[in-house]
Amino acid sequence: MEEIKRMAEEFVIEELKKKKIPVFLPGETEYERSVANANLLYRFTRPLCVVQPKNVGHVQTIVKEAKNRGVPITIKCGGHSYAGFSTTDKGISLDLLNMNRVKIDVQSNTVTLQGGALWGHAYKQLVNNRMNGFIINGGRCPTVGVGGFLLGGGLGPFTRSFGMGCDTLKEITIVTADGKKVTVKDTDNPDSPEGKLFWALCGAGGGNFGVVVEFKMYLQKLSNKNGSVVAGRYTWFPKSDKERSNKTKDKLMDKFMDTMNDFYATRWPDQVTIDTSWICDLKETSSELAVRFLVYYDGTKGDFEKLIADKLGADKAENGGGKLAEQLARRTMSEKSTRFLHETLVSQWSEETIKAFPTDPTFKLYSSFVFKNDPERIKKITSIIREEMAMFKTRFAGESGLLQVTWIHSGGKASRKDRSASAFRWRDGVYQTYIMLDWREKWMEGEMRDFMKAFKNKLRPFSIMSRAAFINFPDEVLSSGTAERTYYGNNTKNLRLVKQQWDPDNFFEWKQGIKLPQTAEKTPVKAKRRSKTSAASQIPAEAFNAFNLSPGASSASLGAENAFNINAFGAPERDYDRKDGLMDGDAVSSDDESPVNEQDLTDELATKQWETFTLPPARSLMNLGSRGVLGLTDLGF
């Protein structure tokens, strides 16, 4: 069997080379550069080969040849998957590096981006054309890939103003499992196969239905007439008075916590986005923790100062250099949108950008949550975070490591649509929050995993549905079935139907990917009981072709797992809060996480080429972190 597999792999490589498609093998420069990873957990992932297509025809050939010979494909755009899902240790790594062109059409108010483009490529077009006041609804970090971002939903600095990134998509061109090029549009009939595929790609498209080779998005216009953005950055190091008194009550830290709780419970207008990161660095001893604020505001500086004075003016926390409102006013400035994209956005996320480069890799773990801003829940969440950071410092005293909890401000216009409007489901969340653990010594991995598991188990009950997470902030240890419900909730069933129509052989399969519908025989007993209650319901006409059923068939003909959900493609769901904090129609998941094989994750033997090869520098990052002003050109754009 292994011999047959090896022969199939060799055949595919030779066929691709014959057709002048760039193929790189272990030890070759482009191979090593492509597989290099900033997360040491995935340092030994070594695909059979790296293929870097130059056009759509190349992608079609790669998919056809690989599928015909049973050789798996893993798609890579920017390579920023927190859980290593853009890496692989089997089959072909399809790296879209060369397909990175971006074209703006002012007449149609659209931007066309190839599947391998990074957001830096897109923003540079706005900068070069001096398009002040215009925004491409993309990511925060310029080095993040356009494809993974949009196909996961797309949570950007202007999501609150314009909606999710996928909400501003006009067209998507994809190479499907049969090697065909298909373009789906926002104007397609939502009940048609193309309309359903467009729906699925808007939030669950990463690696599930094919290789996306091109996006067309609508350009967005800032609401203020100056075409400016108020942006800034402030890091708060709150002080403690516990050491200066015999009292057990820490009044300064209590004021800090009250301020943060009020901040998170504030209802901000859509034009405001303020991200925060709670940081616990084991090297930092002057403060218990730190909080970094990143501000983006579509408006004038004067309006911003009035707004924060109104929202945060009652803040009495003198802790950390003054009231929070005063610091945010002082450490923000108004500038043209192109200058913001070229410099400020780069500098705001410089730490995360540098961490994404493989020049100084570390071990990293992530897990994410989706929080609303109910005041009582916020108090419990922030209290848990503070306690866990104190525990982190105690448990890992003397070591080098970082614990960070980042709250990405969401909601706003993105929450105006129903949960079923796209595959991205958790629109009503106000904060898409993730934990990051970062360390250097490999012996610490087991303890770090233990710490992460305990931490996230404490926060999980406060996430929407007690399970919600964002696919672009994935958790590597979730099992396949649990992952689907965690990322997509009740959209899962319809995603499986789309999967069956466009990839019936499940060629695009990966650990946390969308699965094919189960047959009625495999349906759990509880699900079968539910199907009996709806046996008389008629299947919509649009479902006939997908299941080869005759008109008049009932949903029972499909089995409970395959039953077509009209809500996802037709009438809106009832999406209101219940008294128990759940949402109507979504059940709480009781699945436990699958056990993690530490040996597989960290100790897999590398090839000799890996042990002897020196990574060639792709970009010069000398002193990048120490410079006061950074720009897109510093990152190679």
XYZ file of C-alpha atoms in Angstrom, residues 235-579:
345
model
C -0.569 50.656 27.046
C -1.744 50.900 30.629
C 0.444 49.463 33.419
C -1.853 49.704 36.462
C -0.157 50.163 39.823
C -0.881 48.324 43.019
C -1.016 49.799 46.529
C -1.033 46.419 48.269
C 2.710 46.549 48.949
C 2.504 50.047 50.417
C -0.056 49.238 53.083
C -0.983 46.537 55.520
C -4.464 46.339 54.061
C -5.466 43.339 52.015
C -7.693 45.453 49.778
C -5.905 46.843 46.737
C -7.772 50.071 46.026
C -5.775 51.021 42.947
C -6.288 47.681 41.260
C -9.942 47.744 42.272
C -10.279 51.078 40.459
C -8.512 49.612 37.458
C -10.874 46.635 37.340
C -13.938 48.879 37.727
C -12.691 51.023 34.858
C -12.161 48.020 32.582
C -15.543 46.526 33.442
C -17.273 49.800 32.623
C -15.246 50.065 29.419
C -16.310 46.631 28.150
C -19.964 47.217 29.093
C -20.073 50.511 27.179
C -22.262 50.608 24.073
C -20.105 52.322 21.480
C -21.381 53.800 18.193
C -20.547 51.838 15.051
C -17.831 54.295 14.019
C -15.698 53.345 17.039
C -13.523 50.257 17.358
C -11.266 49.836 20.394
C -9.338 46.569 20.671
C -7.684 45.611 23.937
C -5.073 43.068 24.982
C -4.430 42.013 28.592
C -0.736 41.165 28.796
C 1.142 39.204 31.419
C 4.855 39.065 30.559
C 6.944 36.990 32.943
C 9.795 39.467 32.491
C 7.665 42.416 33.607
C 7.838 43.016 37.359
C 6.742 46.636 37.717
C 3.051 45.856 37.285
C 0.699 42.944 37.876
C -0.384 43.099 34.224
C -0.813 45.530 31.349
C -3.633 46.407 28.969
C -2.982 47.667 25.457
C -5.645 49.763 23.722
C -5.793 50.153 19.936
C -8.183 52.801 18.634
C -9.829 53.235 15.204
C -12.462 55.939 14.693
C -14.237 57.084 11.553
C -14.606 60.770 12.408
C -12.781 63.857 13.621
C -10.426 64.144 16.566
C -12.769 66.584 18.281
C -15.726 64.252 17.967
C -13.658 61.360 19.293
C -12.574 63.308 22.376
C -16.155 64.325 23.104
C -17.302 60.740 22.678
C -14.816 59.144 25.049
C -15.305 61.932 27.587
C -19.011 61.155 27.505
C -18.588 57.381 27.654
C -15.632 57.152 30.043
C -15.619 60.538 31.774
C -16.943 59.120 35.036
C -13.835 56.971 35.259
C -12.016 57.752 38.525
C -9.031 55.481 38.029
C -5.979 57.701 38.512
C -4.024 54.460 38.257
C -1.485 54.174 35.430
C -0.908 57.808 34.480
C -4.359 59.385 34.466
C -7.913 58.669 33.565
C -8.382 56.280 30.672
C -10.384 58.821 28.670
C -7.602 61.375 28.990
C -4.947 58.896 27.903
C -6.936 57.743 24.884
C -7.443 61.359 23.852
C -3.780 62.160 24.309
C -2.421 59.105 22.501
C -4.567 59.255 19.381
C -4.314 61.464 16.315
C -6.255 62.178 13.152
C -4.658 61.428 9.787
C -5.612 60.696 6.208
C -6.789 57.135 5.732
C -3.878 56.270 3.414
C -1.351 57.378 6.041
C -3.223 55.314 8.610
C -3.008 52.218 6.389
C 0.625 52.799 5.460
C 2.049 53.501 8.932
C -0.273 53.533 11.916
C -2.001 50.202 11.353
C 1.401 48.571 10.828
C 2.777 50.045 14.062
C -0.329 49.235 16.099
C 0.076 45.519 15.415
C 3.876 45.394 15.167
C 4.279 42.787 17.932
C 1.844 40.392 16.283
C 3.355 41.035 12.845
C 6.854 40.226 14.058
C 5.586 37.085 15.827
C 4.173 35.891 12.497
C 7.609 35.797 10.844
C 9.626 32.560 11.188
C 12.866 34.443 11.843
C 12.398 34.249 15.634
C 9.944 31.395 16.268
C 8.403 30.516 19.621
C 5.885 27.974 20.899
C 2.307 29.298 20.819
C -1.130 28.057 21.852
C -4.483 29.713 21.171
C -8.120 29.370 22.124
C -10.993 31.757 21.433
C -14.403 32.852 22.733
C -17.266 35.121 21.700
C -18.498 37.443 24.444
C -21.387 39.850 24.713
C -21.081 42.862 26.993
C -23.535 42.153 29.768
C -22.047 44.004 32.807
C -22.392 41.130 35.279
C -20.791 38.616 32.932
C -18.027 41.065 32.044
C -17.111 41.389 35.725
C -16.794 37.630 36.062
C -14.731 37.346 32.860
C -12.236 40.066 33.796
C -11.947 38.671 37.312
C -11.039 35.236 35.913
C -8.468 36.782 33.563
C -6.798 38.699 36.399
C -6.720 35.596 38.619
C -5.263 33.438 35.844
C -2.575 36.007 35.088
C -1.553 36.049 38.737
C -1.446 32.242 38.686
C 0.614 32.324 35.472
C 3.259 34.515 37.115
C 3.406 32.275 40.155
C 3.478 28.956 38.302
C 6.107 30.025 35.771
C 8.197 32.351 37.916
C 11.742 32.678 36.607
C 10.822 31.475 33.132
C 10.411 33.340 29.874
C 6.847 33.437 28.607
C 3.809 35.524 27.790
C 0.092 35.209 28.481
C -2.108 37.497 26.410
C -5.891 37.833 26.228
C -6.958 39.929 23.237
C -10.456 41.369 22.904
C -11.209 42.168 19.255
C -14.032 44.696 19.205
C -16.809 43.459 16.923
C -20.561 43.794 16.578
C -21.817 47.103 15.195
C -23.032 46.784 11.618
C -21.902 43.130 11.516
C -24.565 42.297 14.099
C -27.397 43.826 12.053
C -27.805 40.630 10.032
C -29.301 37.381 11.253
C -26.996 34.592 12.333
C -28.089 32.570 9.317
C -27.205 35.336 6.829
C -23.816 33.752 6.170
C -21.823 30.762 7.340
C -20.108 33.074 9.842
C -22.606 32.716 12.658
C -21.585 34.564 15.818
C -22.466 38.064 14.582
C -24.064 39.226 17.803
C -20.820 38.904 19.742
C -19.374 42.225 20.907
C -15.893 40.838 21.541
C -14.180 38.029 19.633
C -11.622 37.168 22.290
C -8.630 34.847 22.212
C -6.020 33.580 24.652
C -2.429 33.286 23.482
C 0.337 31.502 25.363
C 3.880 32.139 24.091
C 7.090 30.513 25.365
C 10.525 29.304 24.206
C 11.572 26.202 26.170
C 10.089 23.028 24.704
C 9.981 21.214 28.039
C 7.295 23.703 29.139
C 4.764 22.528 26.559
C 2.953 20.039 28.761
C 2.508 22.542 31.574
C 1.444 25.257 29.176
C -1.211 22.959 27.702
C -2.460 22.148 31.190
C -2.633 25.846 32.035
C -4.480 26.653 28.807
C -7.027 23.892 29.344
C -7.847 25.054 32.876
C -8.025 28.705 31.807
C -10.316 28.211 28.847
C -12.582 25.867 30.814
C -13.219 28.753 33.210
C -14.015 31.203 30.406
C -15.972 28.857 28.137
C -19.322 29.142 30.015
C -19.364 32.887 29.278
C -18.974 32.436 25.535
C -22.163 32.562 23.448
C -23.916 29.192 23.703
C -21.188 28.234 26.199
C -19.109 27.100 23.261
C -18.850 29.749 20.495
C -15.419 30.448 18.983
C -14.121 32.171 15.853
C -12.703 29.942 13.087
C -9.964 32.520 12.371
C -8.826 32.110 15.994
C -9.001 28.294 16.002
C -8.292 25.896 18.843
C -6.177 22.992 17.580
C -7.434 20.410 20.093
C -11.121 20.496 19.137
C -12.396 17.307 17.537
C -14.015 17.589 14.120
C -17.641 17.389 15.216
C -17.112 19.685 18.185
C -15.260 22.190 15.999
C -18.150 22.460 13.531
C -20.648 23.339 16.258
C -18.163 25.607 17.998
C -17.414 27.668 14.900
C -20.713 27.454 12.999
C -23.462 26.543 15.461
C -26.728 25.675 13.743
C -25.268 26.594 10.355
C -23.402 23.270 10.465
C -26.207 21.184 8.969
C -26.552 23.353 5.874
C -22.795 23.601 5.456
C -22.689 19.811 5.225
C -25.321 19.913 2.498
C -23.240 22.411 0.532
C -20.220 20.174 1.068
C -22.126 17.216 -0.369
C -23.075 19.140 -3.480
C -19.663 20.639 -4.283
C -17.221 18.106 -2.819
C -19.128 14.802 -2.576
C -15.915 12.749 -2.281
C -14.614 14.936 0.560
C -11.356 15.578 -1.293
C -10.830 18.816 0.621
C -10.643 17.179 4.019
C -8.814 18.464 7.088
C -8.941 18.052 10.834
C -11.574 20.684 11.602
C -13.180 20.832 8.175
C -16.836 20.578 7.212
C -17.950 16.963 7.110
C -20.322 15.267 4.694
C -23.881 14.635 5.954
C -24.335 11.370 7.788
C -26.816 8.821 6.486
C -30.029 8.078 8.335
C -28.572 4.759 9.530
C -25.762 6.578 11.319
C -27.978 9.236 12.861
C -27.926 9.284 16.703
C -31.112 8.165 18.443
C -31.956 11.676 19.693
C -31.679 13.106 16.203
C -33.948 10.362 14.838
C -36.609 11.283 17.365
C -36.454 14.885 16.207
C -36.858 13.784 12.588
C -40.174 12.058 13.405
C -41.714 15.318 14.545
C -40.981 16.890 11.172
C -41.702 13.884 8.957
C -44.666 15.564 7.374
C -42.769 18.717 6.437
C -42.164 19.081 2.742
C -38.684 19.439 1.298
C -38.213 22.689 -0.641
C -37.848 22.285 -4.403
C -34.261 23.557 -4.281
C -33.225 20.438 -2.337
C -34.433 17.891 -4.902
C -31.416 17.996 -7.179
C -28.957 17.641 -4.327
C -30.571 14.412 -3.091
C -32.217 13.010 -6.223
C -35.622 13.113 -4.548
C -39.010 13.509 -6.151
C -41.320 16.451 -5.343
C -43.464 15.808 -2.300
C -40.826 13.842 -0.425
C -40.622 14.616 3.265
C -37.604 15.594 5.305
C -37.678 12.147 6.880
C -36.486 10.795 3.521
C -33.146 12.423 4.139
C -32.604 11.436 7.728
C -32.228 13.995 10.495
C -28.621 14.843 9.671
C -29.484 15.645 6.053
C -32.784 17.457 6.618
C -32.802 20.723 4.706
C -33.034 23.802 6.954
C -35.151 26.448 5.287
C -33.988 29.088 7.778
C -30.432 29.118 6.479
C -31.444 29.977 2.926
C -34.854 31.538 3.334
C -36.826 33.000 6.213
C -34.752 34.450 9.081
C -34.266 32.489 12.266
C -35.663 33.600 15.564
C -32.432 34.927 17.019
C -33.324 36.499 20.333
C -31.818 36.128 23.796
C -33.488 33.804 26.219
C -33.465 34.274 29.964
